mmCIF file of C-alpha atoms and ligand atoms in Angstrom:
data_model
loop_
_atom_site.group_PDB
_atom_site.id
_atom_site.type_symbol
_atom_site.label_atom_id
_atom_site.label_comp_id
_atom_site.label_asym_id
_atom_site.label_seq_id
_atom_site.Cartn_x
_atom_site.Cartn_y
_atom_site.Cartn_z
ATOM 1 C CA UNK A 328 -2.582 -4.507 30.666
ATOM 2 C CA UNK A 329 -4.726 -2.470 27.741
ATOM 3 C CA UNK A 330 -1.455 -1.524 26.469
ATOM 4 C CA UNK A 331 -0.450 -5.335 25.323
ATOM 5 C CA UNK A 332 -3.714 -6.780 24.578
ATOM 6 C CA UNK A 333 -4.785 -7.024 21.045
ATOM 7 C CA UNK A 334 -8.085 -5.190 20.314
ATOM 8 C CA UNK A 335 -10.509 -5.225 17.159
ATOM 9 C CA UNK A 336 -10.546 -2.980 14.729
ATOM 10 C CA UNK A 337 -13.921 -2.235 15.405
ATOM 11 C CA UNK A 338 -13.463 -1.888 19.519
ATOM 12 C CA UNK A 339 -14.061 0.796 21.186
ATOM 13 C CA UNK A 340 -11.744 4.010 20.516
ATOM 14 C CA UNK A 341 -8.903 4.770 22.667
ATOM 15 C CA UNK A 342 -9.852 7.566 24.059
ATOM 16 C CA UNK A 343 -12.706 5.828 26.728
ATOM 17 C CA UNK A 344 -9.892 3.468 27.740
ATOM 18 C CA UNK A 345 -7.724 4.717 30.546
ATOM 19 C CA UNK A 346 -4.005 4.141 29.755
ATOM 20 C CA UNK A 347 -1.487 4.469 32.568
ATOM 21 C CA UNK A 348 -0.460 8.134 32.324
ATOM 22 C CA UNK A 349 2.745 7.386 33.468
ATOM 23 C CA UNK A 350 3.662 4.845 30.862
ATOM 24 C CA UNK A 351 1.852 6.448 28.041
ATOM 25 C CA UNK A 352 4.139 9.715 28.758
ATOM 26 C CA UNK A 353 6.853 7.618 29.128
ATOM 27 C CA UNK A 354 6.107 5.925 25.716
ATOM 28 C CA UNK A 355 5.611 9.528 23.907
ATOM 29 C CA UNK A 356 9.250 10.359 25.174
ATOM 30 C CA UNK A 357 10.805 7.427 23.949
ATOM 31 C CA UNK A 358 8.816 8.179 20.438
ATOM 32 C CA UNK A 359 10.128 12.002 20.610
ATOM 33 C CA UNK A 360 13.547 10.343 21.050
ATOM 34 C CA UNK A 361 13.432 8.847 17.942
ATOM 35 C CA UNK A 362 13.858 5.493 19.218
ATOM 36 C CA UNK A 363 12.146 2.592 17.913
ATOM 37 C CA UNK A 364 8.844 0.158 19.845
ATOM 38 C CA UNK A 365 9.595 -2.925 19.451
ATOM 39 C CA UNK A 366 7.086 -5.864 19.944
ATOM 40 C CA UNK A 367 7.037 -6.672 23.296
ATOM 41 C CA UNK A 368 7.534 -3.267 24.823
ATOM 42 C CA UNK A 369 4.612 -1.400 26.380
ATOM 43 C CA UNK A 370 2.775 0.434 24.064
ATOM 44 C CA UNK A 371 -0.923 2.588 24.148
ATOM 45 C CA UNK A 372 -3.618 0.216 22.884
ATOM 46 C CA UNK A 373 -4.599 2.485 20.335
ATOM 47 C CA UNK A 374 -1.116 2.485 19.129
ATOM 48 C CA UNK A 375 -1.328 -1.170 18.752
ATOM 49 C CA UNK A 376 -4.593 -0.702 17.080
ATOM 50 C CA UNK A 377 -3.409 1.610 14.419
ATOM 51 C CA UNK A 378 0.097 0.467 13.337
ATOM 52 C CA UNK A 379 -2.074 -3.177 12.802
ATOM 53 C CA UNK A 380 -4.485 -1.560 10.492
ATOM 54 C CA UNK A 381 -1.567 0.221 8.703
ATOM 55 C CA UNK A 382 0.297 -2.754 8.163
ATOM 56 C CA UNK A 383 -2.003 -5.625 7.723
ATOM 57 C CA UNK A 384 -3.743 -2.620 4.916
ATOM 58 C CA UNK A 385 -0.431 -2.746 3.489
ATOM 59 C CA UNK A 386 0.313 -6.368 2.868
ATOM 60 C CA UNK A 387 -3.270 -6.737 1.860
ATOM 61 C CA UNK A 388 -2.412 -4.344 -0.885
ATOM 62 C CA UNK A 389 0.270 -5.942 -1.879
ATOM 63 C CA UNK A 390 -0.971 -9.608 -2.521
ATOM 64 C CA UNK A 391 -4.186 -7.814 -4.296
ATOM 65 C CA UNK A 392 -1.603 -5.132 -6.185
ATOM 66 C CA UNK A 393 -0.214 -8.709 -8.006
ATOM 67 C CA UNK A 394 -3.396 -9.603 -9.245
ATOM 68 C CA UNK A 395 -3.930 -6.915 -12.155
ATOM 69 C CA UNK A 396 -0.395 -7.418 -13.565
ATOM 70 C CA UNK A 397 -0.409 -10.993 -12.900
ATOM 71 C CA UNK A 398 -3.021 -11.197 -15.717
ATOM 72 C CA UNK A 399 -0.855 -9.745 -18.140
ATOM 73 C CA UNK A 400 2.428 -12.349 -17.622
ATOM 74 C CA UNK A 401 1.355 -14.546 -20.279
ATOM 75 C CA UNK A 402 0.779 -11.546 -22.352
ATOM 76 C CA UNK A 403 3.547 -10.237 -22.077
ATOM 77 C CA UNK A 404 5.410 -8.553 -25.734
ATOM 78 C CA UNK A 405 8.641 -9.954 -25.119
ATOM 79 C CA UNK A 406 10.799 -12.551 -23.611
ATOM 80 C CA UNK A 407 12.642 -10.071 -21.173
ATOM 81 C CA UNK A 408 9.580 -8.221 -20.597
ATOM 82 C CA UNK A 409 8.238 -11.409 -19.097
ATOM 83 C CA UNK A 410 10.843 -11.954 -17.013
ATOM 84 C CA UNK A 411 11.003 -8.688 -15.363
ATOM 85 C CA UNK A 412 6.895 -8.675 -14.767
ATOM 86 C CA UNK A 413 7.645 -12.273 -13.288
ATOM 87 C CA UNK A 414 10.293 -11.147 -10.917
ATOM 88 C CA UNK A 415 8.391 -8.123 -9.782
ATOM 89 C CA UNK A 416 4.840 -9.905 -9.365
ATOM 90 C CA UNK A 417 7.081 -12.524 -6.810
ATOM 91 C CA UNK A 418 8.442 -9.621 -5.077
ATOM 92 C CA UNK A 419 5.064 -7.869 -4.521
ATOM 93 C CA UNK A 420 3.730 -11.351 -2.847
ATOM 94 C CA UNK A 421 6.780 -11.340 -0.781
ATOM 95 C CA UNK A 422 5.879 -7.991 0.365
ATOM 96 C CA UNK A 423 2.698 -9.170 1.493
ATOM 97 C CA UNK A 424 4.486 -11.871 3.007
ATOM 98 C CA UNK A 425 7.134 -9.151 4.822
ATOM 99 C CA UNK A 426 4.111 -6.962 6.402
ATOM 100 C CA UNK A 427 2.101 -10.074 7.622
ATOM 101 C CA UNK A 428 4.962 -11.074 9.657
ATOM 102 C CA UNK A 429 5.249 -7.515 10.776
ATOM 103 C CA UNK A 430 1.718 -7.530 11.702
ATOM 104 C CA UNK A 431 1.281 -10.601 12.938
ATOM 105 C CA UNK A 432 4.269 -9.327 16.008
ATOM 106 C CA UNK A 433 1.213 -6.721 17.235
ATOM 107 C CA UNK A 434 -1.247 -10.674 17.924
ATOM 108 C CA UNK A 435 -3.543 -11.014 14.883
ATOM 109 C CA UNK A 436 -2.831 -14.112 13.189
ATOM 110 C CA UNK A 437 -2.543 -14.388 9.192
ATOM 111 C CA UNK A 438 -5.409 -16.363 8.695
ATOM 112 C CA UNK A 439 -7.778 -13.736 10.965
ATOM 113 C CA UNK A 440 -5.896 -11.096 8.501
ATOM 114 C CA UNK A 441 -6.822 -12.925 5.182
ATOM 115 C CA UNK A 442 -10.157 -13.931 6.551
ATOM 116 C CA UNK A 443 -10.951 -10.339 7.028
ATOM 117 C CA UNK A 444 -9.504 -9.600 3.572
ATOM 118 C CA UNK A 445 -11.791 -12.275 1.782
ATOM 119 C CA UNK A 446 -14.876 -11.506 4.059
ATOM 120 C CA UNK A 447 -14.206 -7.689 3.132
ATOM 121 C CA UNK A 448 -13.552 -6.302 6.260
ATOM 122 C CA UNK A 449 -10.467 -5.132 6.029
ATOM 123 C CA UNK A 450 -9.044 -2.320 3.088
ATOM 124 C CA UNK A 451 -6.414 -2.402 0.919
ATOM 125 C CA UNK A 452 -5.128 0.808 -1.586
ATOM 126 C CA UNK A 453 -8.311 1.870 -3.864
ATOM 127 C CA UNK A 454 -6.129 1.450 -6.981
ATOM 128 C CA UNK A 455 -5.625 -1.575 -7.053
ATOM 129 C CA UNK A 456 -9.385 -1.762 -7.586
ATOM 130 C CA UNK A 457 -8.975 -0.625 -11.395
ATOM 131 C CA UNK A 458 -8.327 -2.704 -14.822
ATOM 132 C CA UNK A 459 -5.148 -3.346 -16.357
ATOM 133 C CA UNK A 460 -6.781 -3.108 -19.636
ATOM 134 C CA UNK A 461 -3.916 -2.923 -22.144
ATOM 135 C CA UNK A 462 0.094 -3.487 -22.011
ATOM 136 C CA UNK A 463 0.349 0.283 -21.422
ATOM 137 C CA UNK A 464 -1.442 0.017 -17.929
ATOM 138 C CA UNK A 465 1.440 -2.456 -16.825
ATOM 139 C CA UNK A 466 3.687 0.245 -17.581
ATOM 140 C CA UNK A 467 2.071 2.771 -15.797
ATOM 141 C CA UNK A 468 1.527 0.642 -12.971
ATOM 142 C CA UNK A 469 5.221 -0.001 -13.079
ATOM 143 C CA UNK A 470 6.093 3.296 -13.105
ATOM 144 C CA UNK A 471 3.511 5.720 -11.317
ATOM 145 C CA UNK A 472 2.458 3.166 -8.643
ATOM 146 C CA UNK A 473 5.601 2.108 -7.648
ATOM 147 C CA UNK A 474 6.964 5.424 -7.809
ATOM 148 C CA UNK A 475 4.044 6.673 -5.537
ATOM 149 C CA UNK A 476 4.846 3.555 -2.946
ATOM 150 C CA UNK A 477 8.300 4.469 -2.841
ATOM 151 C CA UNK A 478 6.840 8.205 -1.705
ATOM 152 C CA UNK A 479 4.838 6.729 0.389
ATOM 153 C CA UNK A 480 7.313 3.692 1.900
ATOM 154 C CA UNK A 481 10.571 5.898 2.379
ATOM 155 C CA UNK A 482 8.691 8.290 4.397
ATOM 156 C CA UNK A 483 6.909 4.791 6.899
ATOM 157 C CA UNK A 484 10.211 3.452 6.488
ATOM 158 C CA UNK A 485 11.580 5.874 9.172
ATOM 159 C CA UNK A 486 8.355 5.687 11.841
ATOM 160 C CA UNK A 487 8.405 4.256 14.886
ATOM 161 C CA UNK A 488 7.610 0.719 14.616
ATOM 162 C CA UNK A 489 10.517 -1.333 14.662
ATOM 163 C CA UNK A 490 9.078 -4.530 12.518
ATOM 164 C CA UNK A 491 7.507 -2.098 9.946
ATOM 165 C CA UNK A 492 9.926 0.203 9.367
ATOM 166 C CA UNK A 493 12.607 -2.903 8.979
ATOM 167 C CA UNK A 494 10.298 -4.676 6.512
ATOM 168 C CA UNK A 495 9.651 -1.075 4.576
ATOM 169 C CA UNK A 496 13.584 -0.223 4.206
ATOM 170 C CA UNK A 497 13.402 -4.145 2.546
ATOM 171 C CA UNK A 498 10.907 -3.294 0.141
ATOM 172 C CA UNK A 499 11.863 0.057 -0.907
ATOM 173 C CA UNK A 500 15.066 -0.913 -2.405
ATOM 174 C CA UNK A 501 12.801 -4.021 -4.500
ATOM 175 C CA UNK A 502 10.696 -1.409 -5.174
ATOM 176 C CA UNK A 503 13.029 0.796 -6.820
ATOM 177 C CA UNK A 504 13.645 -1.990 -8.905
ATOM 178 C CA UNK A 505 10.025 -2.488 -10.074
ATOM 179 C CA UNK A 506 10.193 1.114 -10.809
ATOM 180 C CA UNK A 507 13.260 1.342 -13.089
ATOM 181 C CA UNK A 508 11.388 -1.726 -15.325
ATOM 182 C CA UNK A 509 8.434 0.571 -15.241
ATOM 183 C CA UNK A 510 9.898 3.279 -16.247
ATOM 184 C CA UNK A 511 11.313 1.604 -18.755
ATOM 185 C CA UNK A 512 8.126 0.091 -20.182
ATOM 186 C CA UNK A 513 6.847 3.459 -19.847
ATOM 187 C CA UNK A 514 9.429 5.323 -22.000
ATOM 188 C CA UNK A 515 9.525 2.199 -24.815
ATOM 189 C CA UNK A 516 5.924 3.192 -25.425
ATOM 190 C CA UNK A 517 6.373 6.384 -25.368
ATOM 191 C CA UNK A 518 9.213 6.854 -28.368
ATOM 192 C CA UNK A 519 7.763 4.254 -30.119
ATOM 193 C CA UNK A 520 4.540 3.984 -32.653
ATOM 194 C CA UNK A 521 1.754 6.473 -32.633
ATOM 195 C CA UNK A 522 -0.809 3.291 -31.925
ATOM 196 C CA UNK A 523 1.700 2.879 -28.623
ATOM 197 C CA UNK A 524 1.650 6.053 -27.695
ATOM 198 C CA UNK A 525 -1.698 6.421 -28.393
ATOM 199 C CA UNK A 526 -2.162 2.986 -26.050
ATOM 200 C CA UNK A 527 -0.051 4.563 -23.106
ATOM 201 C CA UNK A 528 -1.772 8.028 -23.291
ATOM 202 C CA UNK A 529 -5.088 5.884 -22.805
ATOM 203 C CA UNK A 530 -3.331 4.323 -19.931
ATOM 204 C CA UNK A 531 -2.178 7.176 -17.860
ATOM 205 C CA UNK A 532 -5.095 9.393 -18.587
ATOM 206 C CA UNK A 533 -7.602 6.390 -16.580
ATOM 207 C CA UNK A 534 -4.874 5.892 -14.088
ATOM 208 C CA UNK A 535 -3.890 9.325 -13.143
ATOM 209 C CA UNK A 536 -7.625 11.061 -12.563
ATOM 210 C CA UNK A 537 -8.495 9.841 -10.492
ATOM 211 C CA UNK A 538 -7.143 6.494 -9.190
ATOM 212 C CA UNK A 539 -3.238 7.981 -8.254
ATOM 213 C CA UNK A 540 -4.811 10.988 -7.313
ATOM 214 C CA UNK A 541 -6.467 9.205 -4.480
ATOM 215 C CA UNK A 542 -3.883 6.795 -3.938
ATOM 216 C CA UNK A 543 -1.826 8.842 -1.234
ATOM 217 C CA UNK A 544 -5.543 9.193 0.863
ATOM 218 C CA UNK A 545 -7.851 12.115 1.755
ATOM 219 C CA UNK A 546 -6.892 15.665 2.563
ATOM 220 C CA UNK A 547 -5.984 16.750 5.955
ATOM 221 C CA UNK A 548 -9.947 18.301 6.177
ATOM 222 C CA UNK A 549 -11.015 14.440 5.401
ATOM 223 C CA UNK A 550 -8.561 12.565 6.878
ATOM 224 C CA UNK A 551 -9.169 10.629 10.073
ATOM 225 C CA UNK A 552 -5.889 9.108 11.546
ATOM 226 C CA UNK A 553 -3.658 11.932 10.051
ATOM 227 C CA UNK A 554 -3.051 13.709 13.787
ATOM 228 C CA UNK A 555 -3.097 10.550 15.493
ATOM 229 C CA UNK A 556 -0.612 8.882 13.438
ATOM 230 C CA UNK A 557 1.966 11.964 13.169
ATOM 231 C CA UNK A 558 2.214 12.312 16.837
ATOM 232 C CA UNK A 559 3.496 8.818 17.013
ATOM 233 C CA UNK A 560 5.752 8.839 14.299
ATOM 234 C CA UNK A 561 3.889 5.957 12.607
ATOM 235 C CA UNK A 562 2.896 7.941 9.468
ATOM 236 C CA UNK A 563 5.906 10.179 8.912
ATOM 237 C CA UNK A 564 3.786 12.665 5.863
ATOM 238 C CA UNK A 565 0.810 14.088 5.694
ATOM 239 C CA UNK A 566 -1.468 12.766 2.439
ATOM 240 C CA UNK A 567 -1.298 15.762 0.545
ATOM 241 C CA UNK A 568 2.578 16.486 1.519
ATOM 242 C CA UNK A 569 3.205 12.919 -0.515
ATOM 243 C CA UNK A 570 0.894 13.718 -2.802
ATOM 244 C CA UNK A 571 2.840 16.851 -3.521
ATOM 245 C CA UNK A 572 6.413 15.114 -3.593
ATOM 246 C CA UNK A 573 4.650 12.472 -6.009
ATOM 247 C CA UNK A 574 3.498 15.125 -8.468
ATOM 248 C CA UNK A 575 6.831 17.207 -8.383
ATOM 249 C CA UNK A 576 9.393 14.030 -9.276
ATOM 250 C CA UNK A 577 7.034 12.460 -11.616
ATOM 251 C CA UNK A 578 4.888 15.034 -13.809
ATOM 252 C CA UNK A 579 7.711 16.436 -14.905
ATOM 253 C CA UNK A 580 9.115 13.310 -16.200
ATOM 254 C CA UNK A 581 5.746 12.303 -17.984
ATOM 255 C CA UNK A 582 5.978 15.751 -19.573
ATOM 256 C CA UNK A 583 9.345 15.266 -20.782
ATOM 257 C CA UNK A 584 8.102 12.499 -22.952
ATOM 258 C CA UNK A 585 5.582 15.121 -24.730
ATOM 259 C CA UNK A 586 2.799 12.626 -22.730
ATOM 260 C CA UNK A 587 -0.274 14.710 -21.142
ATOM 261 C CA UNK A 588 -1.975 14.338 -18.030
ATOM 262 C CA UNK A 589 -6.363 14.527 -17.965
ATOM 263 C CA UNK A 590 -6.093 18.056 -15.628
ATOM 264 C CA UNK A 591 -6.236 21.141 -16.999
ATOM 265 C CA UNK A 592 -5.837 22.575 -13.537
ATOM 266 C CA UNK A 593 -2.256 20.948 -12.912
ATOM 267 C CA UNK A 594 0.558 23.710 -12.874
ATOM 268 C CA UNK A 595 3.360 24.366 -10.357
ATOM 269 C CA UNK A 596 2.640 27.607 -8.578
ATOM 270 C CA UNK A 597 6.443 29.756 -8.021
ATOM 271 C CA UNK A 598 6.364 28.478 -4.621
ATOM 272 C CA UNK A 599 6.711 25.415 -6.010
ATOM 273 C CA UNK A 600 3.409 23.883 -4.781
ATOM 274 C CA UNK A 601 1.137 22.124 -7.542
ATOM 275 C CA UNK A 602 -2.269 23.040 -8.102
ATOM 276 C CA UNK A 603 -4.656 20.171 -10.002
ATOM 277 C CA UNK A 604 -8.039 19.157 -9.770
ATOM 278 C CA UNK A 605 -9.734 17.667 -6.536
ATOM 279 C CA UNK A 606 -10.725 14.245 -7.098
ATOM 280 C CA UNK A 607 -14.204 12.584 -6.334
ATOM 281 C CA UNK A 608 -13.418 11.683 -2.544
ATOM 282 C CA UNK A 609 -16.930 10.404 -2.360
ATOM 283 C CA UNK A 610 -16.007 8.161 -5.280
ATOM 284 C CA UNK A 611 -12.563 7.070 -3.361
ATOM 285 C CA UNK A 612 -14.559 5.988 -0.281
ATOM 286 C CA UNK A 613 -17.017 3.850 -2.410
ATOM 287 C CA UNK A 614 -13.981 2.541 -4.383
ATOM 288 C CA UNK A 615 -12.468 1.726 -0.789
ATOM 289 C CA UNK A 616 -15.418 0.292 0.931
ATOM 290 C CA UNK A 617 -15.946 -2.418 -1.941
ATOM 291 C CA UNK A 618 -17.697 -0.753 -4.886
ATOM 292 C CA UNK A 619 -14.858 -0.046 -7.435
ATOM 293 C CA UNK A 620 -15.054 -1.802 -10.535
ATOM 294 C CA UNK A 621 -12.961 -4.111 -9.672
ATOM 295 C CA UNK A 622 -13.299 -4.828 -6.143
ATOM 296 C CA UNK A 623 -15.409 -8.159 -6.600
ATOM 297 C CA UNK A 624 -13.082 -9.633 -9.053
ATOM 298 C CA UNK A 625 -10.225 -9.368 -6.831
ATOM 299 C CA UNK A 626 -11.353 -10.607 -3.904
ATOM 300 C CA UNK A 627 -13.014 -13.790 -5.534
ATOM 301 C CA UNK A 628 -9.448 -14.466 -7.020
ATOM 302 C CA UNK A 629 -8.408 -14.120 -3.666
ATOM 303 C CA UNK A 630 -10.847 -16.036 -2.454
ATOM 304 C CA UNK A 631 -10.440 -18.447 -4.262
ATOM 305 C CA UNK A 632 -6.572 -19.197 -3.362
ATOM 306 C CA UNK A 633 -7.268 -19.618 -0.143
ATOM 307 C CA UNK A 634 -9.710 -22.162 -0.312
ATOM 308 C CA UNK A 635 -7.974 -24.025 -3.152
ATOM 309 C CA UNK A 636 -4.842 -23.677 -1.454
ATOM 310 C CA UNK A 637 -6.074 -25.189 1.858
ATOM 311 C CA UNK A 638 -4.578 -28.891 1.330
ATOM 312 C CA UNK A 639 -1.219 -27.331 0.064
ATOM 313 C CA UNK A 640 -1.151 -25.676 3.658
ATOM 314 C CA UNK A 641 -2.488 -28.171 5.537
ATOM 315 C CA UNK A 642 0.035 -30.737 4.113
ATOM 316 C CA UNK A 643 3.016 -28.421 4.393
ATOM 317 C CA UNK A 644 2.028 -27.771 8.276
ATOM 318 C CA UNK A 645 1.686 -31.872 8.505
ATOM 319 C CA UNK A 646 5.129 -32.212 6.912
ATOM 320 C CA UNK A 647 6.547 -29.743 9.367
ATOM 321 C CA UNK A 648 4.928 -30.856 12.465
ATOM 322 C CA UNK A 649 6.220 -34.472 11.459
ATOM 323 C CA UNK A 650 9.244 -33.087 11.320
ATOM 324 C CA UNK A 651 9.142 -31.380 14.747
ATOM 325 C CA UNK A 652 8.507 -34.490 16.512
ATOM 326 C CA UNK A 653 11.159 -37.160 14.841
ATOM 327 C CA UNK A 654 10.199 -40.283 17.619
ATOM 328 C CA UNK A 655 6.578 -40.032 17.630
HETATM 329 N N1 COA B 1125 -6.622 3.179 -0.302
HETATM 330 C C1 COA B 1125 -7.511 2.615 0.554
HETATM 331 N N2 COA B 1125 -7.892 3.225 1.702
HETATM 332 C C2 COA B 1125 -7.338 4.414 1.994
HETATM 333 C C3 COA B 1125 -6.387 5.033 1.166
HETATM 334 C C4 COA B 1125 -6.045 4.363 -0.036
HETATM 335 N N3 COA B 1125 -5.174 4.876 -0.920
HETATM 336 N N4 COA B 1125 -6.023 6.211 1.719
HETATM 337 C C5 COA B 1125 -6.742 6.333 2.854
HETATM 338 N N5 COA B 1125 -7.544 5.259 3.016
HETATM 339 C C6 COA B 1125 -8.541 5.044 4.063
HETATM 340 C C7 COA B 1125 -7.949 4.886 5.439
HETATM 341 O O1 COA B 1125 -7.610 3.527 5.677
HETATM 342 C C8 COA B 1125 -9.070 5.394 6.313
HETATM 343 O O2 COA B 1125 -10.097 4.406 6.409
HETATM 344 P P1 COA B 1125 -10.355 3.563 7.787
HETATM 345 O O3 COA B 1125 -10.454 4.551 8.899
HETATM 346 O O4 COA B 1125 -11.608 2.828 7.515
HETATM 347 O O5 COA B 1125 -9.164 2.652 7.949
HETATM 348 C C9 COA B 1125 -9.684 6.501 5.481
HETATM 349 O O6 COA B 1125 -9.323 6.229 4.139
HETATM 350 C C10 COA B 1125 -9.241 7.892 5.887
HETATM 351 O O7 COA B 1125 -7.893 8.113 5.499
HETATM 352 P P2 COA B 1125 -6.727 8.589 6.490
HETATM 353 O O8 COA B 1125 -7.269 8.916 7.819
HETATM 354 O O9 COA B 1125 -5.926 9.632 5.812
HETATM 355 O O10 COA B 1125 -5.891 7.218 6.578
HETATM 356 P P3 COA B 1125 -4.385 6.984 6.984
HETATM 357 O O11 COA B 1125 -3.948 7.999 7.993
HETATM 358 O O12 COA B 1125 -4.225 5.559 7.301
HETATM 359 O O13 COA B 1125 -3.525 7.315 5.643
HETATM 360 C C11 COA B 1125 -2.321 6.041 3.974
HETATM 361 C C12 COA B 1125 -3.681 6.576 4.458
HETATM 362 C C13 COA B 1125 -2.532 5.172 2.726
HETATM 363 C C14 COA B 1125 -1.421 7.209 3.620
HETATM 364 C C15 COA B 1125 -1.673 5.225 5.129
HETATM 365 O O14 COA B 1125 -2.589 4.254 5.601
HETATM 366 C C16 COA B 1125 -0.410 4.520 4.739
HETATM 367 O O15 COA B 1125 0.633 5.132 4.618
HETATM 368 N N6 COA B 1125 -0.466 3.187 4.620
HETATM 369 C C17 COA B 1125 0.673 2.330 4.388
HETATM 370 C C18 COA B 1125 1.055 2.210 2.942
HETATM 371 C C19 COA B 1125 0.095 1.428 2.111
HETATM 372 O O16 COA B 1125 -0.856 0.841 2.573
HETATM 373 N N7 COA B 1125 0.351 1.392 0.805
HETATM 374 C C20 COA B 1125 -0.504 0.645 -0.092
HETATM 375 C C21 COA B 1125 -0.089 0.734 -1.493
HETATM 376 S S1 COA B 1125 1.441 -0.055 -1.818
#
């Protein structure tokens, strides 16, 4: 019965509730199998529990990860470089939209998720909890972020969840989209004037140390779902292993462009680990639990959709119930 019910985040952890040992080893098998839960098989509360969080984290991010490039649509420095920002601020809402339905197969409803969002119960990724102070930061958003979602996303994409991983294979491929125009922003500024190279080098040295740092989450020594998650194939990488496949693709590229990083520790050992310089992580969990710079900002925009947007909702359900019931 536990195994189907939907349970608080905050409820009581797993381990006091007694799960049918017969199903739960049968559910571990079918996990070591490779083979996907879907949404109305039997699963281990705290399964449900944690692949929720995950998720409904994840779209969260994404409708909250529009709002700092958003800003800079109408400020955009060309025509094409509009469009592009356009297209890729729609497809980061449709994400959102993606992983709510995901979540919303494990029984929390969208508006409990966004009401948790807006009330600030629920997280979403620390860095989206920084400025976008200049043109440069849209490129570096475009680039590093995405590039560090895709690290992230390719690894979820092959977990256990059915829903999830079909909505992550989805995004990825969007997302290596939003990368390419990144990268692209990214490199423009880079061969061009020394006030825009100057402007990107301000960029990535306040986005790098230590907001992508942080981004792929605590060390294995901090880290509370790591074990958890791994067993059941939900997270498919440790933090630090993506954190170490982020910095081997991508610093190499940044040095290419004769850019710098802010860490004087950062080198690539011959075993082809990197070393750099531990972040704050008691700055990342303040960042996370609502005191980032921006953290106030973003949630009053957000806030302030979904009570503006009430009567666009309310008619659109109206319209469709009318249209549900044709003789009434
Ligand atoms: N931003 C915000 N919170 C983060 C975070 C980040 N970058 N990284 C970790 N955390 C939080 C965790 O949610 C957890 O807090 P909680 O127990 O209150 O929920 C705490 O830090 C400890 O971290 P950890 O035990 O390592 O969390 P985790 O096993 O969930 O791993 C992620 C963190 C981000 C790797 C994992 O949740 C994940 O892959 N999420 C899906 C992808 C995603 O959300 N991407 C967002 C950007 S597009």
């Amino acid at each position: 019965m536990y195994g189907n019910a939907y349970i608080e985040p905050d409820a009581k952890p797993v381990a006091t509730i007694d799960e049918d040992p017969e199903k739960l080893a049968e559910f571990e098998a079918r996990i070591a199998r490779g083979e996907k839960i879907e949404p109305d098989d039997w699963m281990p509360a705290e399964y449900r529990r944690q692949v929720l969080r995950m998720i409904e984290q994840h779209a969260h991010s994404e409708i909250i990860g529009a709002l700092p490039e958003g800003t800079w649509i109408t400020r955009a420095p060309t025509l094409r470089r509009k469009l592009a920002l356009i297209a890729k601020v729609q497809d980061e809402v449709g994400h959102g939209h993606l992983l709510y339905s995901a979540a919303e197969t494990l029984g929390k409803t969208r508006e409990a998720m966004i009401n948790d969002l807006i009330n600030g119960k629920s997280k979403y990724s620390n860095i989206f909890n920084y400025p976008a102070k200049s043109w440069a930061d849209i490129a570096v958003i475009g680039f590093l972020v995405d590039a560090g979602a895709i690290v992230n996303q390719l690894a979820n994409a092959k977990g256990s969840y059915g829903p999830y991983c079909r909505a992550l294979e989805r995004i990825c491929y969007e997302e290596s989209f939003h990368l390419k125009q990144g990268y692209d922003a990214f490199v423009a500024l880079a061969v061009g004037t020394p006030a825009q190279r100057a402007m990107l080098q301000d960029a990535l040295n306040r986005w790098w140390f230590p907001p992508m740092m942080h981004f792929f989450g605590p060390p294995d020594t901090i880290s509370v779902h790591t074990e958890k998650l791994m067993r059941w194939k939900v997270k498919m990488a440790r933090n630090e292993e993506m954190r170490q496949d982020f910095i081997e693709q991508y610093v190499p590229k940044i040095w290419e462009l004769g850019m710098t990083l802010p860490d004087p520790a950062l080198k690539r050992n011959e075993d082809g680990t990197w070393e750099y310089t531990q972040p704050d992580w008691d700055e990342f969990f303040r960042v996370i639990n609502g005191d980032g710079p921006c953290n106030k900002e973003r949630l009053a925009v957000r806030r302030y959709a979904e009570e503006n947007g009430r009567w666009v909702r309310e008619a659109m359900m109206n319209t469709a119930m009318k249209r549900m019931v044709p003789y009434a």
